[in-house]
Each structure stands twice: as structure tokens, then as C-alpha cells.
Amino acid sequence: MELRSINPTSGKTLKRYSVPGPSRVDQMIRATFRAQKTWKGWPPGDRASLLDQAARILKERSRDLGKLMALEMGKPMTQGIAEAEKCASACLYYSANAERFLAPEPVETDASQSMVVQEPLGIVLGVMPWNFPFWQVFRFAVPTLAAGNGVLLKHASCVPGCATAIEKIFLEAGFPAGLFRTLLVPSGQVPAILSHPLVSAVSLTGSTGAGKDIARRAGALLKKAVLELGGSDAYLVLEDADLEMAAETCVKSRLINNGESCIAAKRFIVVEDVFDEFLEKFVSRMASRKMGDPLDPSTEVGPLARADLRKSLHLQVRKSIRLGARCVLGGSIPEGPGAFYPPTVLTRVKKGMPAFDEELFGPVAALIRARDEKQAIAMANDSSFGLGAAVFTRDLERGLRIARTELEAGNCFVNGLVKSDPRLPFGGVKQSGYGRELGSYGIREFVNIKTVWIR
Ligand code: NAP
């Protein structure tokens, strides 16, 4: 059995990778277990210096890594370079802060001494998606390793080259051999790995379907799970918004990473008073973005990561149109090689259509007209997902109230596009999953929060 890396721009196979059998996987898990046993005793400062080394390698190699992402999953190379640098920033953030986040916390009780300490859980399995093939892995793995755990990476089957390159970075940075291990296996092998007695916990970033499957299995095994799942983020444009800035930000959010981002804006809910003006600004910008070879530095939209993903996206667009949506831009598959899908705008989108109810993982925007703020908020929340949301208004008090208390999502932004940041926790509610990554919260997901009490 093998995994294949296929260039979505040409459709050609780049490389084939053989899949290890169950006994080899078992050996690798045991090696990670041994490495973790030593690693957990390393002083925090020594662990931090390896994170600094990983950051250095990521920065030095960012061009090559950007090229690898472009070739393997179609991300515009400029965005891939930025992604590698963002991974370096996460390494540096935890290098500087992990010791503080993990420090023992003394608590006054009836004891002579009592405290809370944080101990690693052991081996954590990371099941990761292809869309940010470096960032998703680093944002999970860096705090998990910094807390003293070992990591097994089961990356998406279509990015074995990225998965291999990541393991190499950790090794070259000086992490003990086997502590971070890439397992080049398809998803069918995940249940056996998760149920391995030496695997303590799992973190999955991916679709809601995969999340439910992992949650069910982890639940049956009583193993801790963190789930970062899909989204259908709503961006609210209110009548007092700066429409130029809102249109620019909304287009950027919809098209970044070829539209294949969990926190891309997917539904744009615009109040009636400014709907037509916003639509004009939005469509002209969507139409002006350059689609092409992701290796070309002027390309803003590359191909989707795989031909099958383009097919599913197109079916969602066609079905939404059949149910009454109007396609005002794009919406058809271009001739020629590559999994390209053009920036597309649908209007008259309503509940009951895929463009409203489901996640559209590609450069397709759904524009929705709302009577007023109240209806816009109700529509934003009328979703099974709850990952991110944004509101555009010149009234910052109003923005704060809506972001803080009205929107049902894990990440709510005012006058800006929803993004992850090593300093801030990231995660969702509802069908977008549970648990948090990044910030001080991320490092505490895979630790035993242990109470120590001394008479
Ligand atoms: P996916 O098909 O769910 O795959 C994600 C990972 O899970 C892959 O490694 C995949 O392996 C594995 N997998 C799939 N089904 C599985 C199952 N039943 N049991 C165990 N593992 C399974 O998702 P994707 O297409 O790669 O990524 C896109 C999705 O990820 C979108 O829904 C997006 O919103 C979500 N996402 C969420 C976040 C977040 O932070 N919330 C961030 C990025 C992406 P194979 O490749 O071998 O099938």
C-alpha cells in the first residue's frame, strides 16, 4: 500500500510513499514512548532551546517549505512562506512562555503545602488536515511537546511530503529521535493507533464527520480528545461599517488559502441599507483576484487541493442555485488541467441551501440580505457550526457587545478577519468541535492537572 503526493496544478504524481504495516507502526509507537519517558524529565529551559532551533530552521527554509506546499496542495507560494514563518512564531512563543504556563501553582488549604502541577499525559496522536499542512501540525505539536508529551502525526493522506518534512525539522532541531513521529498511514489505520495502549490522547483537526468518528472512538476508550472541526463563519456588515475596508477584508478572508480555510468567511450577512453598495465592492474585488500557478508570486488563488474536492464544492454550488440562489460571479469549472475553481459569488442565499447550511471549502461566497442588526445576528447564529465570526461597524461599543455576547462562535472579531494567533486560544463550539489550541489554554489540553497535598 502507498500514499501518493499529487500536484493539483498539473494532476501529475510527484512521489509515492509506502505505508508501514501494523507491526512497524507498533515499533514506532514504542520508540516514541521511550523517547517521551526521558523527555518529560528535561528541564523546561532545555526544551525551550530546541523550540528556538526549530524556529530557526523554519525561517531558514521557509521558501522551500512554501514551494513544497504549493506543489503538494496548491497553496500560493507566498502564503506558504508566511505559513512556515508563522510556525516559527509559535515555536518562539512557547519557548518563551511554556515554563510560565506549566509552573506549579501553590494553593492555600488545610495542608502544610498544597499545589497544582501539570504533568504530561504521554503520547498524543495528532490527526491533521492538508489545508494548512504546516501550521495545523505546529500549532498542535509545539505546545504538546513543550508540555513534555510525545507526538504521533497522522497527516492527511494527500500531503505525505509535508508530513515527512515536518518530522525532519524536529529531528534536525535536536528533539530526541522518535519523540515526534510521522506515521504515513491512511485514515483506516487511525482506530488501531488510537486504541494502542501507549497512546493517551488524540487531537483531530478536520471535518465534522471525521471529528464525530474520533470522538466516538476516543469516548469508548476514555481517551482525551480535542476536536478542531469545520465552520461556516458569518461576517456581519452593518449599516455604519466602513464598506471599503469591510469589502476588502471580506474578500481576503474568503479567498485566503484558495478559500480552503476553516475560518474563512463563508456567509456574508449584510444589512439591507448597504447591501447593494457592499455587493458591488465585493464582487469587483472577487473578480479582480488572479488565479493561476501557485508557484507564480503574483498568483492570489491557486487550484483546490484535490480534484474530488472541486467536484464536491461544485455540487454544493449547483444545488444552491437549483434551490434559488443566484450566481453573480464564477460558478463554472474552467477548461484545462488542474483542480481550479474560480472565485464565485452567490446571492439570495437562504437556509436550506448548501451555501447556508454546509461548509463550502473553496472560493465561494454566499451573500445574505438582513433587515437589521437583530436579524443579521439571528442568521449568523442559525448554523450548526460555531468556529469564527466577525462584525463590521464603526461603533466599537456596538461591535464589542455583538462579538462578546451575541455571536455563538469560539473566535469573534470586530473590523478584522478571523485569524489564529499563538497568543490567543483558538477553537469552536457546536459542530465546530471542542477544546482549545494555542495561548495558555492550548498547552493545558494534554496535561494531567494534578493536585499535590502534604500534611
Ligand atoms: P478530513 O477529510 O476530515 O481529514 C482530516 C484528517 O482526518 C486527515 O488526516 C484524514 O485522513 C483524517 N480522517 C478522515 N476521516 C477520518 C476518520 N473517520 N477517522 C480518523 N481519521 C480520519 O478533513 P480535510 O478535508 O483534510 O480538511 C478540511 C476540513 O478540516 C474542513 O472541514 C475544515 O474546516 C477543517 N479544519 C478545521 C480547522 C479548525 O481549526 N477548526 C482547521 C483546518 C481545517 P485521510 O487524509 O487519510 O483521509
Short mmCIF file of C-alpha atoms and ligand atoms in Angstrom, two decimals:
data_model
loop_
_atom_site.label_atom_id
_atom_site.label_comp_id
_atom_site.label_asym_id
_atom_site.label_seq_id
_atom_site.Cartn_x
_atom_site.Cartn_y
_atom_site.Cartn_z
CA MET A 1 0.00 0.00 0.00
CA GLU A 2 1.17 3.54 -0.71
CA LEU A 3 0.26 7.22 -0.30
CA ARG A 4 0.68 9.48 -3.29
CA SER A 5 1.59 13.10 -3.46
CA ILE A 6 -0.22 14.60 -6.49
CA ASN A 7 0.34 18.12 -7.81
CA PRO A 8 -3.14 19.68 -8.05
CA THR A 9 -1.94 22.21 -10.63
CA SER A 10 -0.95 19.55 -13.16
CA GLY A 11 -2.64 16.41 -11.86
CA LYS A 12 0.72 14.63 -12.03
CA THR A 13 2.08 12.32 -9.33
CA LEU A 14 5.05 13.86 -7.52
CA LYS A 15 6.10 10.97 -5.32
CA ARG A 16 4.88 7.69 -3.84
CA TYR A 17 5.33 6.75 -0.17
CA SER A 18 4.97 3.25 1.24
CA VAL A 19 2.67 2.73 4.19
CA PRO A 20 4.10 0.93 7.23
CA GLY A 21 2.33 -2.24 8.34
CA PRO A 22 0.84 -2.76 11.84
CA SER A 23 3.99 -4.26 13.37
CA ARG A 24 6.18 -1.40 12.13
CA VAL A 25 3.63 1.11 13.48
CA ASP A 26 3.71 -0.67 16.83
CA GLN A 27 7.53 -0.43 16.89
CA MET A 28 7.37 3.28 16.12
CA ILE A 29 4.82 3.90 18.89
CA ARG A 30 7.07 2.07 21.36
CA ALA A 31 10.05 4.18 20.29
CA THR A 32 8.02 7.36 20.85
CA PHE A 33 7.02 6.05 24.26
CA ARG A 34 10.67 5.50 25.22
CA ALA A 35 11.67 8.94 23.95
CA GLN A 36 8.85 10.59 25.90
CA LYS A 37 9.83 8.90 29.15
CA THR A 38 13.17 10.75 29.03
CA TRP A 39 11.81 13.96 27.51
CA LYS A 40 9.34 14.54 30.32
CA GLY A 41 12.27 14.91 32.72
CA TRP A 42 14.08 17.51 30.61
CA PRO A 43 14.38 20.93 32.27
CA PRO A 44 11.96 23.42 30.65
CA GLY A 45 14.84 25.65 29.52
CA ASP A 46 16.41 22.79 27.53
CA ARG A 47 13.10 22.00 25.86
CA ALA A 48 12.73 25.69 25.01
CA SER A 49 16.11 25.86 23.32
CA LEU A 50 15.05 23.10 20.90
CA LEU A 51 11.94 25.10 20.02
CA ASP A 52 14.25 28.02 19.20
CA GLN A 53 16.20 25.72 16.89
CA ALA A 54 13.00 24.55 15.18
CA ALA A 55 12.03 28.22 14.67
CA ARG A 56 15.42 28.94 13.11
CA ILE A 57 15.10 26.03 10.67
CA LEU A 58 11.55 27.02 9.69
CA LYS A 59 12.67 30.57 8.95
CA GLU A 60 15.77 29.49 7.02
CA ARG A 61 13.77 27.01 4.97
CA SER A 62 10.56 28.99 4.51
CA ARG A 63 10.94 29.33 0.71
CA ASP A 64 11.48 25.60 0.20
CA LEU A 65 8.58 24.79 2.51
CA GLY A 66 6.34 27.29 0.68
CA LYS A 67 7.25 25.58 -2.58
CA LEU A 68 6.51 22.15 -1.14
CA MET A 69 3.04 23.28 -0.02
CA ALA A 70 2.37 24.86 -3.43
CA LEU A 71 3.34 21.66 -5.21
CA GLU A 72 1.53 19.29 -2.90
CA MET A 73 -1.73 21.10 -2.13
CA GLY A 74 -1.89 24.23 -4.34
CA LYS A 75 -1.36 27.00 -1.76
CA PRO A 76 0.03 30.17 -3.37
CA MET A 77 3.74 30.06 -2.56
CA THR A 78 3.79 33.49 -0.92
CA GLN A 79 1.18 32.24 1.56
CA GLY A 80 3.15 29.04 2.19
CA ILE A 81 6.27 31.05 3.06
CA ALA A 82 4.18 33.09 5.51
CA GLU A 83 2.78 29.86 6.95
CA ALA A 84 6.28 28.48 7.67
CA GLU A 85 7.17 31.77 9.38
CA LYS A 86 4.00 31.63 11.47
CA CYS A 87 5.03 28.13 12.64
CA ALA A 88 8.34 29.65 13.74
CA SER A 89 6.44 32.28 15.72
CA ALA A 90 4.51 29.54 17.57
CA CYS A 91 7.82 27.81 18.44
CA LEU A 92 9.22 31.07 19.81
CA TYR A 93 6.02 31.86 21.71
CA TYR A 94 6.05 28.55 23.59
CA SER A 95 9.80 28.68 24.01
CA ALA A 96 9.31 31.97 25.86
CA ASN A 97 6.15 31.07 27.77
CA ALA A 98 5.81 27.30 28.30
CA GLU A 99 7.68 27.27 31.60
CA ARG A 100 5.43 30.01 32.99
CA PHE A 101 2.25 28.25 31.79
CA LEU A 102 3.36 24.97 33.35
CA ALA A 103 4.69 26.37 36.62
CA PRO A 104 3.37 24.76 39.84
CA GLU A 105 0.55 26.80 41.37
CA PRO A 106 0.60 26.91 45.20
CA VAL A 107 -2.86 26.90 46.81
CA GLU A 108 -3.66 27.74 50.47
CA THR A 109 -5.54 24.88 52.12
CA ASP A 110 -5.52 22.98 55.44
CA ALA A 111 -2.28 21.27 54.30
CA SER A 112 1.21 22.42 55.19
CA GLN A 113 1.70 22.65 51.44
CA SER A 114 -0.68 22.10 48.57
CA MET A 115 -0.31 22.87 44.93
CA VAL A 116 -1.45 22.16 41.39
CA VAL A 117 1.14 20.78 38.99
CA GLN A 118 0.88 19.86 35.34
CA GLU A 119 2.31 16.58 34.15
CA PRO A 120 2.39 15.34 30.54
CA LEU A 121 -0.17 12.72 29.51
CA GLY A 122 2.28 10.63 27.45
CA ILE A 123 1.80 10.13 23.70
CA VAL A 124 -0.71 12.30 21.86
CA LEU A 125 -1.89 11.34 18.38
CA GLY A 126 -2.45 14.27 16.02
CA VAL A 127 -4.77 13.62 13.05
CA MET A 128 -4.30 16.62 10.82
CA PRO A 129 -5.73 18.15 7.61
CA TRP A 130 -3.97 19.16 4.40
CA ASN A 131 -5.20 22.76 4.18
CA PHE A 132 -2.55 24.41 6.39
CA PRO A 133 -0.21 21.42 6.24
CA PHE A 134 2.44 23.03 8.46
CA TRP A 135 0.52 25.42 10.67
CA GLN A 136 -2.11 22.91 11.82
CA VAL A 137 0.61 20.48 12.85
CA PHE A 138 2.84 23.03 14.60
CA ARG A 139 0.05 24.70 16.50
CA PHE A 140 -0.95 21.31 17.92
CA ALA A 141 2.51 19.75 18.28
CA VAL A 142 4.53 22.63 19.74
CA PRO A 143 2.57 23.13 22.99
CA THR A 144 2.01 19.38 23.26
CA LEU A 145 5.77 18.70 23.08
CA ALA A 146 6.58 21.70 25.27
CA ALA A 147 4.37 20.16 27.98
CA GLY A 148 6.55 17.04 27.93
CA ASN A 149 4.48 14.78 25.68
CA GLY A 150 5.47 12.72 22.65
CA VAL A 151 3.62 13.24 19.38
CA LEU A 152 2.49 10.88 16.63
CA LEU A 153 1.42 12.66 13.46
CA LYS A 154 -1.11 11.08 11.14
CA HIS A 155 -1.27 13.75 8.47
CA ALA A 156 -3.81 13.91 5.63
CA SER A 157 -3.04 11.26 3.02
CA CYS A 158 -2.53 13.82 0.24
CA VAL A 159 0.39 15.66 1.93
CA PRO A 160 2.96 12.96 2.76
CA GLY A 161 5.79 15.25 1.59
CA CYS A 162 4.84 17.92 4.14
CA ALA A 163 4.40 15.27 6.85
CA THR A 164 7.90 13.95 6.20
CA ALA A 165 9.45 17.44 6.08
CA ILE A 166 7.94 18.30 9.49
CA GLU A 167 9.43 15.22 11.16
CA LYS A 168 12.79 16.17 9.68
CA ILE A 169 12.58 19.70 11.14
CA PHE A 170 12.04 18.37 14.66
CA LEU A 171 14.88 15.89 14.29
CA GLU A 172 17.29 18.49 12.93
CA ALA A 173 16.33 20.88 15.72
CA GLY A 174 17.65 18.27 18.16
CA PHE A 175 14.43 16.74 19.55
CA PRO A 176 15.12 13.17 20.72
CA ALA A 177 14.72 10.62 17.92
CA GLY A 178 11.17 9.27 17.80
CA LEU A 179 9.68 11.91 20.12
CA PHE A 180 7.85 13.45 17.17
CA ARG A 181 6.99 10.70 14.71
CA THR A 182 5.18 10.90 11.39
CA LEU A 183 3.13 7.82 10.56
CA LEU A 184 2.39 7.74 6.83
CA VAL A 185 -0.88 5.86 7.14
CA PRO A 186 -4.40 6.31 5.72
CA SER A 187 -7.33 7.15 7.98
CA GLY A 188 -8.38 3.48 8.11
CA GLN A 189 -5.44 2.81 10.44
CA VAL A 190 -6.38 5.55 12.92
CA PRO A 191 -8.71 3.37 15.07
CA ALA A 192 -5.94 0.82 15.70
CA ILE A 193 -3.40 3.55 16.58
CA LEU A 194 -5.83 5.32 18.87
CA SER A 195 -6.61 2.12 20.71
CA HIS A 196 -2.90 1.29 21.20
CA PRO A 197 -2.38 1.14 24.99
CA LEU A 198 0.60 3.53 24.82
CA VAL A 199 -1.41 6.27 23.12
CA SER A 200 -3.02 8.53 25.72
CA ALA A 201 -4.97 11.15 23.80
CA VAL A 202 -5.88 12.48 20.38
CA SER A 203 -6.23 15.84 18.68
CA LEU A 204 -8.05 15.93 15.36
CA THR A 205 -8.33 18.90 13.04
CA GLY A 206 -10.59 18.13 10.13
CA SER A 207 -14.17 17.75 9.01
CA THR A 208 -17.10 17.38 11.38
CA GLY A 209 -17.69 13.81 10.12
CA ALA A 210 -14.15 12.73 10.99
CA GLY A 211 -14.47 14.55 14.34
CA LYS A 212 -17.61 12.63 15.27
CA ASP A 213 -15.94 9.34 14.43
CA ILE A 214 -12.86 10.15 16.52
CA ALA A 215 -14.99 11.47 19.40
CA ARG A 216 -16.99 8.24 19.45
CA ARG A 217 -13.89 6.06 19.45
CA ALA A 218 -11.97 8.19 21.96
CA GLY A 219 -15.05 8.21 24.19
CA ALA A 220 -15.29 4.42 24.11
CA LEU A 221 -11.60 4.20 25.06
CA LEU A 222 -11.88 7.03 27.64
CA LYS A 223 -9.03 8.92 25.98
CA LYS A 224 -8.93 12.69 25.99
CA ALA A 225 -9.81 14.31 22.62
CA VAL A 226 -9.52 17.82 21.23
CA LEU A 227 -11.52 18.47 18.06
CA GLU A 228 -10.95 21.40 15.70
CA LEU A 229 -13.61 20.96 13.04
CA GLY A 230 -15.32 22.75 10.17
CA GLY A 231 -17.01 26.12 10.09
CA SER A 232 -19.35 28.33 8.14
CA ASP A 233 -18.22 31.65 9.57
CA ALA A 234 -20.60 34.58 9.20
CA TYR A 235 -19.31 38.12 8.67
CA LEU A 236 -21.88 40.78 9.55
CA VAL A 237 -21.74 44.07 7.68
CA LEU A 238 -23.81 46.69 9.49
CA GLU A 239 -25.12 49.98 8.08
CA ASP A 240 -22.40 52.04 9.86
CA ALA A 241 -19.50 49.93 8.54
CA ASP A 242 -16.57 51.28 6.56
CA LEU A 243 -17.68 49.49 3.39
CA GLU A 244 -14.38 49.76 1.51
CA MET A 245 -12.49 48.20 4.39
CA ALA A 246 -15.24 45.62 5.00
CA ALA A 247 -15.31 44.54 1.34
CA GLU A 248 -11.52 44.28 1.17
CA THR A 249 -11.32 42.28 4.41
CA CYS A 250 -14.23 40.01 3.48
CA VAL A 251 -12.71 39.15 0.08
CA LYS A 252 -9.35 38.48 1.67
CA SER A 253 -10.92 36.19 4.25
CA ARG A 254 -12.93 34.29 1.63
CA LEU A 255 -10.02 33.75 -0.76
CA ILE A 256 -7.07 33.18 1.53
CA ASN A 257 -5.64 29.68 1.06
CA ASN A 258 -7.79 29.31 -2.10
CA GLY A 259 -10.87 29.51 0.13
CA GLU A 260 -9.86 26.28 1.87
CA SER A 261 -9.74 27.54 5.43
CA CYS A 262 -11.89 26.53 8.38
CA ILE A 263 -12.06 30.18 9.47
CA ALA A 264 -12.55 31.66 6.04
CA ALA A 265 -15.62 33.88 5.96
CA LYS A 266 -18.25 31.83 4.19
CA ARG A 267 -21.54 33.68 4.77
CA PHE A 268 -21.67 37.46 4.38
CA ILE A 269 -24.74 38.83 6.10
CA VAL A 270 -25.26 42.42 5.06
CA VAL A 271 -28.00 44.75 6.30
CA GLU A 272 -30.43 45.98 3.67
CA ASP A 273 -29.39 49.68 3.76
CA VAL A 274 -25.89 48.93 2.46
CA PHE A 275 -26.40 45.60 0.69
CA ASP A 276 -26.22 46.83 -2.93
CA GLU A 277 -23.23 49.08 -2.34
CA PHE A 278 -21.36 46.32 -0.49
CA LEU A 279 -22.23 43.76 -3.18
CA GLU A 280 -20.73 45.94 -5.91
CA LYS A 281 -17.49 46.50 -3.99
CA PHE A 282 -17.28 42.84 -3.01
CA VAL A 283 -17.91 41.37 -6.48
CA SER A 284 -15.47 43.70 -8.24
CA ARG A 285 -12.72 42.66 -5.83
CA MET A 286 -13.53 38.94 -6.09
CA ALA A 287 -13.38 39.25 -9.89
CA SER A 288 -10.01 41.00 -9.85
CA ARG A 289 -8.06 38.32 -7.99
CA LYS A 290 -5.55 36.45 -10.13
CA MET A 291 -6.00 32.69 -10.38
CA GLY A 292 -3.08 30.60 -11.62
CA ASP A 293 0.04 28.60 -10.86
CA PRO A 294 0.66 28.74 -7.09
CA LEU A 295 4.42 28.93 -7.73
CA ASP A 296 3.97 32.28 -9.51
CA PRO A 297 4.43 35.00 -6.86
CA SER A 298 1.66 37.11 -8.41
CA THR A 299 -0.95 34.33 -8.05
CA GLU A 300 -3.65 35.05 -5.47
CA VAL A 301 -5.82 31.96 -6.00
CA GLY A 302 -4.32 28.56 -6.81
CA PRO A 303 -6.04 25.25 -7.57
CA LEU A 304 -8.03 23.39 -4.93
CA ALA A 305 -6.02 20.67 -3.21
CA ARG A 306 -7.65 17.74 -5.00
CA ALA A 307 -9.94 17.12 -7.96
CA ASP A 308 -12.53 15.30 -5.79
CA LEU A 309 -12.79 18.34 -3.50
CA ARG A 310 -13.55 20.56 -6.50
CA LYS A 311 -16.28 18.17 -7.59
CA SER A 312 -17.98 18.25 -4.17
CA LEU A 313 -17.73 22.05 -4.00
CA HIS A 314 -19.28 22.42 -7.46
CA LEU A 315 -22.16 20.12 -6.48
CA GLN A 316 -22.86 22.35 -3.44
CA VAL A 317 -22.86 25.43 -5.69
CA ARG A 318 -25.15 23.80 -8.29
CA LYS A 319 -27.57 22.61 -5.61
CA SER A 320 -27.72 26.06 -4.00
CA ILE A 321 -28.53 27.57 -7.41
CA ARG A 322 -31.21 24.93 -8.05
CA LEU A 323 -32.78 25.91 -4.72
CA GLY A 324 -32.96 29.61 -5.69
CA ALA A 325 -29.51 31.19 -5.17
CA ARG A 326 -28.26 33.49 -7.94
CA CYS A 327 -24.72 33.15 -9.23
CA VAL A 328 -23.35 36.62 -9.98
CA LEU A 329 -19.71 35.62 -10.48
CA GLY A 330 -17.88 32.39 -11.37
CA GLY A 331 -19.70 29.13 -10.69
CA SER A 332 -18.32 27.07 -13.55
CA ILE A 333 -15.36 24.72 -13.81
CA PRO A 334 -12.67 26.10 -16.13
CA GLU A 335 -11.28 24.08 -19.05
CA GLY A 336 -7.79 22.62 -18.81
CA PRO A 337 -5.64 20.78 -16.29
CA GLY A 338 -5.58 21.41 -12.55
CA ALA A 339 -8.25 21.48 -9.86
CA PHE A 340 -9.01 25.20 -10.38
CA TYR A 341 -12.30 26.73 -9.23
CA PRO A 342 -12.92 30.42 -9.87
CA PRO A 343 -13.87 32.99 -7.22
CA THR A 344 -17.65 32.67 -7.09
CA VAL A 345 -20.39 34.84 -5.57
CA LEU A 346 -23.90 33.61 -4.80
CA THR A 347 -26.69 35.97 -3.75
CA ARG A 348 -30.25 35.26 -2.48
CA VAL A 349 -28.75 32.54 -0.27
CA LYS A 350 -31.16 31.15 2.34
CA LYS A 351 -31.38 28.49 4.99
CA GLY A 352 -31.99 25.10 3.40
CA MET A 353 -29.30 25.65 0.73
CA PRO A 354 -25.83 24.05 1.00
CA ALA A 355 -24.33 27.57 0.76
CA PHE A 356 -26.07 28.45 4.04
CA ASP A 357 -26.17 25.16 5.94
CA GLU A 358 -22.92 23.46 4.97
CA GLU A 359 -19.25 24.35 4.83
CA LEU A 360 -18.19 25.43 1.31
CA PHE A 361 -14.47 24.67 1.25
CA GLY A 362 -13.31 26.79 -1.68
CA PRO A 363 -13.54 30.33 -3.07
CA VAL A 364 -17.34 30.59 -2.99
CA ALA A 365 -19.04 33.44 -1.11
CA ALA A 366 -22.69 33.39 -0.01
CA LEU A 367 -24.26 36.84 0.31
CA ILE A 368 -27.31 37.13 2.51
CA ARG A 369 -29.55 40.17 2.99
CA ALA A 370 -30.74 41.00 6.52
CA ARG A 371 -33.37 43.54 7.60
CA ASP A 372 -31.32 44.86 10.52
CA GLU A 373 -28.71 44.02 13.14
CA LYS A 374 -31.08 41.75 15.06
CA GLN A 375 -31.91 39.62 12.05
CA ALA A 376 -28.25 39.56 10.95
CA ILE A 377 -27.21 38.15 14.35
CA ALA A 378 -30.03 35.59 14.29
CA MET A 379 -28.96 34.44 10.81
CA ALA A 380 -25.30 34.23 11.83
CA ASN A 381 -26.20 32.01 14.78
CA ASP A 382 -28.63 29.92 12.76
CA SER A 383 -25.86 27.46 11.89
CA SER A 384 -24.77 24.10 13.18
CA PHE A 385 -21.19 25.47 13.24
CA GLY A 386 -19.60 27.89 15.70
CA LEU A 387 -15.97 28.45 14.80
CA GLY A 388 -15.48 32.12 13.94
CA ALA A 389 -17.49 35.25 13.18
CA ALA A 390 -16.82 38.91 12.52
CA VAL A 391 -18.77 42.13 12.63
CA PHE A 392 -18.09 45.35 10.74
CA THR A 393 -19.25 48.59 12.34
CA ARG A 394 -17.71 51.99 13.09
CA ASP A 395 -19.26 51.85 16.57
CA LEU A 396 -16.73 49.86 18.60
CA GLU A 397 -19.04 49.57 21.63
CA ARG A 398 -21.66 48.02 19.40
CA GLY A 399 -19.04 45.73 17.86
CA LEU A 400 -17.80 44.63 21.27
CA ARG A 401 -21.33 43.86 22.50
CA ILE A 402 -22.13 41.76 19.43
CA ALA A 403 -18.78 39.94 19.44
CA ARG A 404 -18.79 39.34 23.17
CA THR A 405 -22.35 38.41 23.95
CA GLU A 406 -24.38 37.83 20.79
CA LEU A 407 -22.36 35.69 18.39
CA GLU A 408 -22.18 31.93 19.04
CA ALA A 409 -18.61 31.15 17.99
CA GLY A 410 -15.20 30.48 19.51
CA ASN A 411 -13.42 33.40 17.80
CA CYS A 412 -15.28 36.69 17.29
CA PHE A 413 -13.55 39.64 15.64
CA VAL A 414 -14.58 43.27 15.13
CA ASN A 415 -13.50 45.03 11.91
CA GLY A 416 -10.95 42.36 11.07
CA LEU A 417 -10.64 38.92 9.58
CA VAL A 418 -10.74 35.98 11.95
CA LYS A 419 -7.27 34.50 12.30
CA SER A 420 -5.32 32.35 14.69
CA ASP A 421 -2.51 33.82 16.76
CA PRO A 422 -0.13 31.86 19.03
CA ARG A 423 -1.02 34.23 21.90
CA LEU A 424 -4.78 33.68 21.73
CA PRO A 425 -6.77 30.49 22.28
CA PHE A 426 -8.41 29.06 19.19
CA GLY A 427 -11.31 26.62 18.85
CA GLY A 428 -15.01 26.25 18.26
CA VAL A 429 -18.40 25.49 19.76
CA LYS A 430 -21.32 23.43 18.43
CA GLN A 431 -20.36 21.21 15.44
CA SER A 432 -17.05 23.06 15.11
CA GLY A 433 -15.64 20.95 17.93
CA TYR A 434 -14.32 21.29 21.45
CA GLY A 435 -11.09 22.01 23.27
CA ARG A 436 -8.68 24.82 22.50
CA GLU A 437 -5.33 25.22 20.83
CA LEU A 438 -2.75 27.99 21.31
CA GLY A 439 -2.28 30.50 24.11
CA SER A 440 -2.03 29.21 27.68
CA TYR A 441 -5.17 27.10 27.13
CA GLY A 442 -3.60 25.06 24.31
CA ILE A 443 -0.70 23.80 26.42
CA ARG A 444 -3.09 22.65 29.17
CA GLU A 445 -5.17 20.34 26.96
CA PHE A 446 -2.76 17.43 27.15
CA VAL A 447 -1.58 17.55 30.74
CA ASN A 448 -2.62 15.83 33.93
CA ILE A 449 -3.67 18.75 36.14
CA LYS A 450 -2.51 17.13 39.33
CA THR A 451 -3.31 18.13 42.90
CA VAL A 452 -0.49 17.58 45.42
CA TRP A 453 -1.32 17.81 49.14
CA ILE A 454 1.15 17.48 52.02
CA ARG A 455 0.03 17.23 55.65
P1 NAP B 1 -10.89 15.37 6.74
O1 NAP B 1 -11.25 14.68 5.49
O2 NAP B 1 -11.81 15.25 7.90
O3 NAP B 1 -9.43 14.84 7.13
C1 NAP B 1 -8.71 15.37 8.22
C2 NAP B 1 -7.81 14.31 8.77
O4 NAP B 1 -8.61 13.28 9.36
C3 NAP B 1 -6.97 13.59 7.70
O5 NAP B 1 -5.74 13.23 8.26
C4 NAP B 1 -7.80 12.35 7.38
O6 NAP B 1 -7.02 11.29 6.88
C5 NAP B 1 -8.36 12.02 8.75
N1 NAP B 1 -9.64 11.33 8.76
C6 NAP B 1 -10.69 11.48 7.92
N2 NAP B 1 -11.72 10.70 8.30
C7 NAP B 1 -11.30 10.05 9.42
C8 NAP B 1 -11.91 9.11 10.29
N3 NAP B 1 -13.15 8.69 10.10
N4 NAP B 1 -11.20 8.64 11.33
C9 NAP B 1 -9.93 9.07 11.55
N5 NAP B 1 -9.31 9.96 10.76
C10 NAP B 1 -9.99 10.46 9.72
O7 NAP B 1 -10.67 16.92 6.52
P2 NAP B 1 -9.78 17.60 5.41
O8 NAP B 1 -10.51 17.56 4.13
O9 NAP B 1 -8.40 17.08 5.46
O10 NAP B 1 -9.71 19.11 5.97
C11 NAP B 1 -10.72 20.02 5.77
C12 NAP B 1 -11.61 20.12 6.99
O11 NAP B 1 -10.83 20.46 8.12
C13 NAP B 1 -12.62 21.24 6.85
O12 NAP B 1 -13.85 20.81 7.34
C14 NAP B 1 -12.03 22.34 7.71
O13 NAP B 1 -12.96 23.28 8.16
C15 NAP B 1 -11.43 21.56 8.80
N6 NAP B 1 -10.41 22.35 9.50
C16 NAP B 1 -10.68 22.82 10.74
C17 NAP B 1 -9.76 23.62 11.41
C18 NAP B 1 -10.04 24.16 12.78
O14 NAP B 1 -9.11 24.67 13.39
N7 NAP B 1 -11.23 24.09 13.30
C19 NAP B 1 -8.57 23.95 10.78
C20 NAP B 1 -8.32 23.45 9.50
C21 NAP B 1 -9.25 22.65 8.87
P3 NAP B 1 -7.03 10.91 5.32
O15 NAP B 1 -6.47 12.09 4.59
O16 NAP B 1 -6.17 9.71 5.26
O17 NAP B 1 -8.46 10.64 4.96
#
